mmCIF file of C-alpha atoms in Angstrom:
data_model
loop_
_atom_site.group_PDB
_atom_site.id
_atom_site.type_symbol
_atom_site.label_atom_id
_atom_site.label_comp_id
_atom_site.label_asym_id
_atom_site.label_seq_id
_atom_site.Cartn_x
_atom_site.Cartn_y
_atom_site.Cartn_z
ATOM 1 C CA MET X 1151 0.000 0.000 0.000
ATOM 2 C CA LYS X 1152 2.851 2.397 0.839
ATOM 3 C CA ILE X 1153 4.366 2.064 -2.623
ATOM 4 C CA PHE X 1154 1.035 3.035 -4.225
ATOM 5 C CA ASN X 1155 0.735 6.058 -1.929
ATOM 6 C CA LEU X 1156 4.286 7.054 -2.885
ATOM 7 C CA LEU X 1157 3.444 6.758 -6.585
ATOM 8 C CA GLU X 1158 0.359 8.933 -6.127
ATOM 9 C CA ARG X 1159 2.172 11.645 -4.138
ATOM 10 C CA HIS X 1160 5.067 11.898 -6.601
ATOM 11 C CA ALA X 1161 3.282 10.961 -9.840
ATOM 12 C CA SER X 1162 4.935 13.697 -11.934
ATOM 13 C CA LEU X 1163 8.409 12.623 -10.856
ATOM 14 C CA PHE X 1164 7.787 8.969 -11.658
ATOM 15 C CA ILE X 1165 6.299 9.835 -15.062
ATOM 16 C CA ILE X 1166 9.352 11.973 -15.895
ATOM 17 C CA ILE X 1167 11.601 9.100 -14.815
ATOM 18 C CA SER X 1168 9.728 6.747 -17.158
ATOM 19 C CA MET X 1169 10.350 9.235 -20.020
ATOM 20 C CA VAL X 1170 14.078 9.393 -19.257
ATOM 21 C CA VAL X 1171 14.314 5.608 -19.030
ATOM 22 C CA GLY X 1172 12.457 5.345 -22.340
ATOM 23 C CA LEU X 1173 15.062 7.566 -24.012
ATOM 24 C CA THR X 1174 18.093 5.936 -22.419
ATOM 25 C CA ILE X 1175 17.007 2.267 -22.346
ATOM 26 C CA PRO X 1176 14.645 1.998 -25.312
ATOM 27 C CA PHE X 1177 15.139 -1.627 -26.387
ATOM 28 C CA LEU X 1178 11.822 -2.850 -24.881
ATOM 29 C CA GLY X 1179 9.733 -0.105 -26.494
ATOM 30 C CA ASP X 1180 8.832 -1.935 -29.704
ATOM 31 C CA VAL X 1181 7.567 -4.926 -27.714
ATOM 32 C CA LEU X 1182 5.739 -3.085 -24.923
ATOM 33 C CA LYS X 1183 3.935 -0.632 -27.210
ATOM 34 C CA ASN X 1184 1.760 -3.568 -28.315
ATOM 35 C CA TYR X 1185 0.302 -3.681 -24.798
ATOM 36 C CA VAL X 1186 -0.497 0.033 -24.414
ATOM 37 C CA LEU X 1187 -4.189 -0.614 -25.112
ATOM 38 C CA TRP X 1188 -4.366 -3.082 -22.217
ATOM 39 C CA ALA X 1189 -2.646 -0.576 -19.948
ATOM 40 C CA LEU X 1190 -5.420 1.887 -20.847
ATOM 41 C CA VAL X 1191 -7.966 -0.768 -19.906
ATOM 42 C CA GLY X 1192 -6.228 -1.070 -16.518
ATOM 43 C CA ILE X 1193 -6.336 2.711 -16.019
ATOM 44 C CA MET X 1194 -10.038 2.879 -16.824
ATOM 45 C CA PHE X 1195 -10.741 -0.127 -14.624
ATOM 46 C CA SER X 1196 -9.121 1.532 -11.584
ATOM 47 C CA THR X 1197 -10.821 4.850 -12.420
ATOM 48 C CA PHE X 1198 -14.281 3.296 -12.555
ATOM 49 C CA LEU X 1199 -13.647 1.541 -9.246
ATOM 50 C CA LYS X 1200 -12.976 4.943 -7.643
ATOM 51 C CA ILE X 1201 -15.936 6.797 -9.169
ATOM 52 C CA ASP X 1202 -19.507 6.142 -8.059
ATOM 53 C CA GLN X 1203 -22.171 5.862 -10.753
ATOM 54 C CA SER X 1204 -24.131 8.656 -9.054
ATOM 55 C CA GLU X 1205 -21.225 11.077 -9.631
ATOM 56 C CA ILE X 1206 -21.360 10.470 -13.388
ATOM 57 C CA THR X 1207 -25.158 10.781 -13.425
ATOM 58 C CA LYS X 1208 -24.859 14.130 -11.647
ATOM 59 C CA GLU X 1209 -22.695 15.509 -14.459
ATOM 60 C CA PHE X 1210 -25.436 14.836 -17.015
ATOM 61 C CA LYS X 1211 -27.719 17.128 -15.022
ATOM 62 C CA LYS X 1212 -25.662 20.066 -16.377
ATOM 63 C CA PRO X 1213 -26.317 19.605 -20.121
ATOM 64 C CA LEU X 1214 -25.542 23.206 -21.129
ATOM 65 C CA PHE X 1215 -22.098 23.007 -19.556
ATOM 66 C CA LEU X 1216 -21.379 19.693 -21.302
ATOM 67 C CA ILE X 1217 -22.535 21.155 -24.637
ATOM 68 C CA TYR X 1218 -20.259 24.161 -24.074
ATOM 69 C CA ILE X 1219 -17.256 21.880 -23.510
ATOM 70 C CA LEU X 1220 -18.093 19.646 -26.476
ATOM 71 C CA VAL X 1221 -18.572 22.533 -28.942
ATOM 72 C CA LEU X 1222 -15.321 24.162 -27.821
ATOM 73 C CA TYR X 1223 -13.347 20.940 -28.031
ATOM 74 C CA VAL X 1224 -14.614 19.407 -31.266
ATOM 75 C CA LEU X 1225 -15.300 22.583 -33.272
ATOM 76 C CA ILE X 1226 -14.094 25.989 -32.084
ATOM 77 C CA ILE X 1227 -10.599 25.141 -30.796
ATOM 78 C CA PRO X 1228 -9.565 22.989 -33.824
ATOM 79 C CA VAL X 1229 -10.813 25.596 -36.327
ATOM 80 C CA LEU X 1230 -9.144 28.533 -34.559
ATOM 81 C CA LEU X 1231 -5.900 26.602 -34.127
ATOM 82 C CA PHE X 1232 -5.858 25.621 -37.800
ATOM 83 C CA PHE X 1233 -6.106 29.241 -38.997
ATOM 84 C CA ILE X 1234 -3.632 30.547 -36.394
ATOM 85 C CA MET X 1235 -1.036 27.912 -37.304
ATOM 86 C CA LYS X 1236 -1.680 28.566 -41.010
ATOM 87 C CA ILE X 1237 -0.347 32.076 -40.389
ATOM 88 C CA ILE X 1238 2.506 31.124 -38.046
ATOM 89 C CA THR X 1239 3.755 27.931 -39.697
ATOM 90 C CA PRO X 1240 1.738 26.839 -42.769
ATOM 91 C CA GLU X 1241 3.682 23.583 -43.184
ATOM 92 C CA LEU X 1242 2.407 22.371 -39.793
ATOM 93 C CA CYS X 1243 -1.198 23.607 -39.908
ATOM 94 C CA LEU X 1244 -2.579 20.227 -41.056
ATOM 95 C CA GLY X 1245 -0.694 18.429 -38.302
ATOM 96 C CA PHE X 1246 -2.000 20.798 -35.659
ATOM 97 C CA LEU X 1247 -5.552 20.488 -36.998
ATOM 98 C CA LEU X 1248 -5.218 16.728 -36.625
ATOM 99 C CA PHE X 1249 -3.752 17.163 -33.139
ATOM 100 C CA ALA X 1250 -6.530 19.525 -32.017
ATOM 101 C CA SER X 1251 -9.193 17.254 -33.495
ATOM 102 C CA LEU X 1252 -8.064 14.185 -31.590
ATOM 103 C CA PRO X 1253 -10.068 13.111 -28.533
ATOM 104 C CA PRO X 1254 -8.658 13.679 -25.043
ATOM 105 C CA ALA X 1255 -6.513 10.878 -23.708
ATOM 106 C CA LEU X 1256 -8.421 8.023 -22.111
ATOM 107 C CA ALA X 1257 -6.034 8.347 -19.179
ATOM 108 C CA SER X 1258 -7.356 11.878 -18.495
ATOM 109 C CA PRO X 1259 -9.775 10.852 -15.701
ATOM 110 C CA ALA X 1260 -6.940 9.115 -13.836
ATOM 111 C CA LEU X 1261 -4.667 12.149 -14.233
ATOM 112 C CA THR X 1262 -7.509 14.402 -13.105
ATOM 113 C CA GLY X 1263 -7.893 12.293 -9.979
ATOM 114 C CA LEU X 1264 -4.171 12.606 -9.217
ATOM 115 C CA ILE X 1265 -4.485 16.394 -8.967
ATOM 116 C CA LYS X 1266 -7.721 16.081 -6.956
ATOM 117 C CA GLY X 1267 -9.905 17.293 -9.800
ATOM 118 C CA ASN X 1268 -13.392 16.181 -10.806
ATOM 119 C CA SER X 1269 -12.703 12.724 -12.235
ATOM 120 C CA ALA X 1270 -16.396 12.075 -12.900
ATOM 121 C CA LEU X 1271 -16.643 15.186 -15.089
ATOM 122 C CA SER X 1272 -13.393 14.289 -16.859
ATOM 123 C CA LEU X 1273 -14.641 10.769 -17.519
ATOM 124 C CA THR X 1274 -17.974 12.061 -18.834
ATOM 125 C CA ILE X 1275 -16.280 14.509 -21.205
ATOM 126 C CA VAL X 1276 -13.750 11.939 -22.420
ATOM 127 C CA THR X 1277 -16.466 9.401 -23.200
ATOM 128 C CA LEU X 1278 -18.765 11.866 -24.992
ATOM 129 C CA ILE X 1279 -15.988 13.399 -27.075
ATOM 130 C CA ASN X 1280 -14.664 9.977 -28.095
ATOM 131 C CA LEU X 1281 -18.146 9.158 -29.384
ATOM 132 C CA ILE X 1282 -18.321 12.377 -31.435
ATOM 133 C CA ILE X 1283 -14.736 12.781 -32.651
ATOM 134 C CA PRO X 1284 -14.751 10.207 -35.497
ATOM 135 C CA PHE X 1285 -17.477 12.191 -37.278
ATOM 136 C CA SER X 1286 -16.264 15.692 -36.371
ATOM 137 C CA MET X 1287 -12.706 14.967 -37.579
ATOM 138 C CA VAL X 1288 -13.913 13.858 -41.005
ATOM 139 C CA GLY X 1289 -16.184 16.914 -41.241
ATOM 140 C CA LEU X 1290 -13.450 19.394 -40.280
ATOM 141 C CA PHE X 1291 -10.913 17.976 -42.727
ATOM 142 C CA SER X 1292 -13.514 17.939 -45.524
ATOM 143 C CA ILE X 1293 -14.457 21.588 -44.957
ATOM 144 C CA LEU X 1294 -11.077 23.134 -44.106
ATOM 145 C CA THR X 1295 -8.629 21.132 -46.223
ATOM 146 C CA THR X 1296 -8.228 19.138 -49.405
ATOM 147 C CA ALA X 1297 -6.597 16.274 -47.478
ATOM 148 C CA ASP X 1298 -8.245 12.880 -47.674
ATOM 149 C CA LEU X 1299 -8.730 11.683 -44.099
ATOM 150 C CA GLU X 1300 -9.652 8.018 -43.818
ATOM 151 C CA LEU X 1301 -10.708 6.742 -40.409
ATOM 152 C CA ASP X 1302 -11.611 3.267 -39.266
ATOM 153 C CA ILE X 1303 -14.727 4.454 -37.424
ATOM 154 C CA LEU X 1304 -15.862 0.923 -36.573
ATOM 155 C CA GLY X 1305 -12.417 0.138 -35.187
ATOM 156 C CA MET X 1306 -12.440 3.335 -33.117
ATOM 157 C CA PHE X 1307 -15.765 2.398 -31.557
ATOM 158 C CA GLN X 1308 -14.536 -1.136 -30.887
ATOM 159 C CA THR X 1309 -11.518 0.293 -29.067
ATOM 160 C CA LEU X 1310 -13.750 2.681 -27.114
ATOM 161 C CA SER X 1311 -15.975 -0.210 -26.095
ATOM 162 C CA LEU X 1312 -13.001 -2.277 -24.927
ATOM 163 C CA VAL X 1313 -11.338 0.562 -23.006
ATOM 164 C CA VAL X 1314 -14.420 2.293 -21.557
ATOM 165 C CA PHE X 1315 -17.596 0.247 -21.582
ATOM 166 C CA VAL X 1316 -16.144 -3.177 -20.733
ATOM 167 C CA PRO X 1317 -14.300 -1.860 -17.625
ATOM 168 C CA LEU X 1318 -17.447 0.066 -16.656
ATOM 169 C CA LEU X 1319 -19.562 -3.093 -16.774
ATOM 170 C CA ILE X 1320 -17.030 -5.232 -14.897
ATOM 171 C CA THR X 1321 -16.467 -2.657 -12.151
ATOM 172 C CA GLN X 1322 -20.210 -2.298 -11.592
ATOM 173 C CA ILE X 1323 -20.421 -6.060 -11.075
ATOM 174 C CA PHE X 1324 -17.507 -5.968 -8.633
ATOM 175 C CA LYS X 1325 -19.097 -3.116 -6.695
ATOM 176 C CA LYS X 1326 -22.286 -5.166 -6.294
ATOM 177 C CA LEU X 1327 -20.525 -8.380 -5.292
ATOM 178 C CA ALA X 1328 -17.714 -7.048 -3.072
ATOM 179 C CA PRO X 1329 -18.399 -3.440 -1.980
ATOM 180 C CA GLN X 1330 -16.306 -3.700 1.187
ATOM 181 C CA ALA X 1331 -13.260 -4.999 -0.677
ATOM 182 C CA ILE X 1332 -13.567 -2.172 -3.198
ATOM 183 C CA GLU X 1333 -13.677 0.423 -0.420
ATOM 184 C CA LYS X 1334 -10.574 -1.116 1.135
ATOM 185 C CA ILE X 1335 -8.477 -0.867 -2.031
ATOM 186 C CA LYS X 1336 -9.736 2.575 -3.115
ATOM 187 C CA PRO X 1337 -6.848 4.514 -1.482
ATOM 188 C CA SER X 1338 -4.356 2.551 -3.609
ATOM 189 C CA LEU X 1339 -6.126 2.889 -6.955
ATOM 190 C CA SER X 1340 -4.524 6.207 -7.947
ATOM 191 C CA GLY X 1341 -1.057 4.737 -7.430
ATOM 192 C CA PHE X 1342 -2.145 1.733 -9.454
ATOM 193 C CA SER X 1343 -3.107 4.097 -12.304
ATOM 194 C CA VAL X 1344 0.299 5.809 -12.098
ATOM 195 C CA LEU X 1345 1.994 2.457 -12.723
ATOM 196 C CA PHE X 1346 -0.031 1.977 -15.891
ATOM 197 C CA ILE X 1347 0.676 5.566 -17.010
ATOM 198 C CA MET X 1348 4.400 5.007 -16.467
ATOM 199 C CA PHE X 1349 4.183 1.846 -18.573
ATOM 200 C CA ILE X 1350 2.464 3.747 -21.410
ATOM 201 C CA VAL X 1351 4.902 6.667 -21.283
ATOM 202 C CA TYR X 1352 7.925 4.352 -21.317
ATOM 203 C CA ALA X 1353 6.553 2.215 -24.162
ATOM 204 C CA LEU X 1354 5.684 5.167 -26.405
ATOM 205 C CA VAL X 1355 8.837 7.197 -25.715
ATOM 206 C CA ALA X 1356 11.103 4.156 -26.067
ATOM 207 C CA SER X 1357 9.540 3.134 -29.362
ATOM 208 C CA GLN X 1358 10.258 6.632 -30.766
ATOM 209 C CA ALA X 1359 13.566 7.243 -28.942
ATOM 210 C CA GLU X 1360 15.707 7.148 -32.073
ATOM 211 C CA GLN X 1361 13.596 9.764 -33.866
ATOM 212 C CA ILE X 1362 13.425 11.951 -30.751
ATOM 213 C CA LEU X 1363 17.200 11.929 -30.217
ATOM 214 C CA THR X 1364 17.955 12.469 -33.922
ATOM 215 C CA GLU X 1365 16.368 15.951 -34.020
ATOM 216 C CA PRO X 1366 16.109 17.108 -30.397
ATOM 217 C CA PHE X 1367 15.998 20.839 -31.200
ATOM 218 C CA ARG X 1368 13.165 20.384 -33.693
ATOM 219 C CA LEU X 1369 11.371 18.404 -31.001
ATOM 220 C CA ILE X 1370 11.836 21.238 -28.488
ATOM 221 C CA GLU X 1371 10.322 23.679 -31.013
ATOM 222 C CA TYR X 1372 7.276 21.457 -31.521
ATOM 223 C CA VAL X 1373 6.893 20.864 -27.784
ATOM 224 C CA GLY X 1374 6.912 24.642 -27.318
ATOM 225 C CA TYR X 1375 3.965 24.935 -29.710
ATOM 226 C CA LEU X 1376 2.158 22.104 -27.945
ATOM 227 C CA TYR X 1377 2.571 23.632 -24.499
ATOM 228 C CA GLY X 1378 1.245 26.927 -25.838
ATOM 229 C CA ILE X 1379 -1.815 25.064 -27.089
ATOM 230 C CA PHE X 1380 -2.197 23.148 -23.804
ATOM 231 C CA PHE X 1381 -2.072 26.393 -21.820
ATOM 232 C CA THR X 1382 -4.634 28.072 -24.091
ATOM 233 C CA ILE X 1383 -7.024 25.125 -23.854
ATOM 234 C CA PHE X 1384 -6.510 25.050 -20.084
ATOM 235 C CA LEU X 1385 -7.535 28.726 -19.830
ATOM 236 C CA VAL X 1386 -10.622 28.088 -22.000
#
């Protein structure tokens, strides 16, 4: 239990360490990246165990706020970013449109919980946006660009079902069958999520370590753009 509490208290440090290890000891990256999806399942499983169904239901009682978030995320922010980047760096505007059009990470609710945020709201937003994004992405690229964007929409929904709805169903069964056991392990669940996040970060960084280290200054430039976008979205 102590190790999980330590992971929760110093999550940022451990995630940074997993990045550094991924860059310096990358040989397992190509193998482990094949299991990233299952790590996401583990994150969602621990997140659903922590969140009561009533908390999620409560978020749907604020439909105007949810609509506000959805419209900003899937429409306004991607369109504005596309035109801003078209002025600043035209060669990257398509890439940033794709980036801004992508759904939030499925690990977002777990990360929200680590900073004592509203995990139920984060989970609600993540699920709704992942349901909308396949259609909004195709629409945005058709209207704003001449690029041909092909998406495996069925595959995206299959992944969403595996990562979100299957863990939701299983955790609800567990909560009915063993509520006391669930309450006992709840304090350790955030640390459990950090372990999975570290696994994902290591696997993805390690699998791209060669490309990252080949052009580090170009990477720093792109990361600067990304953090500017993150900060803007955070303020919105």
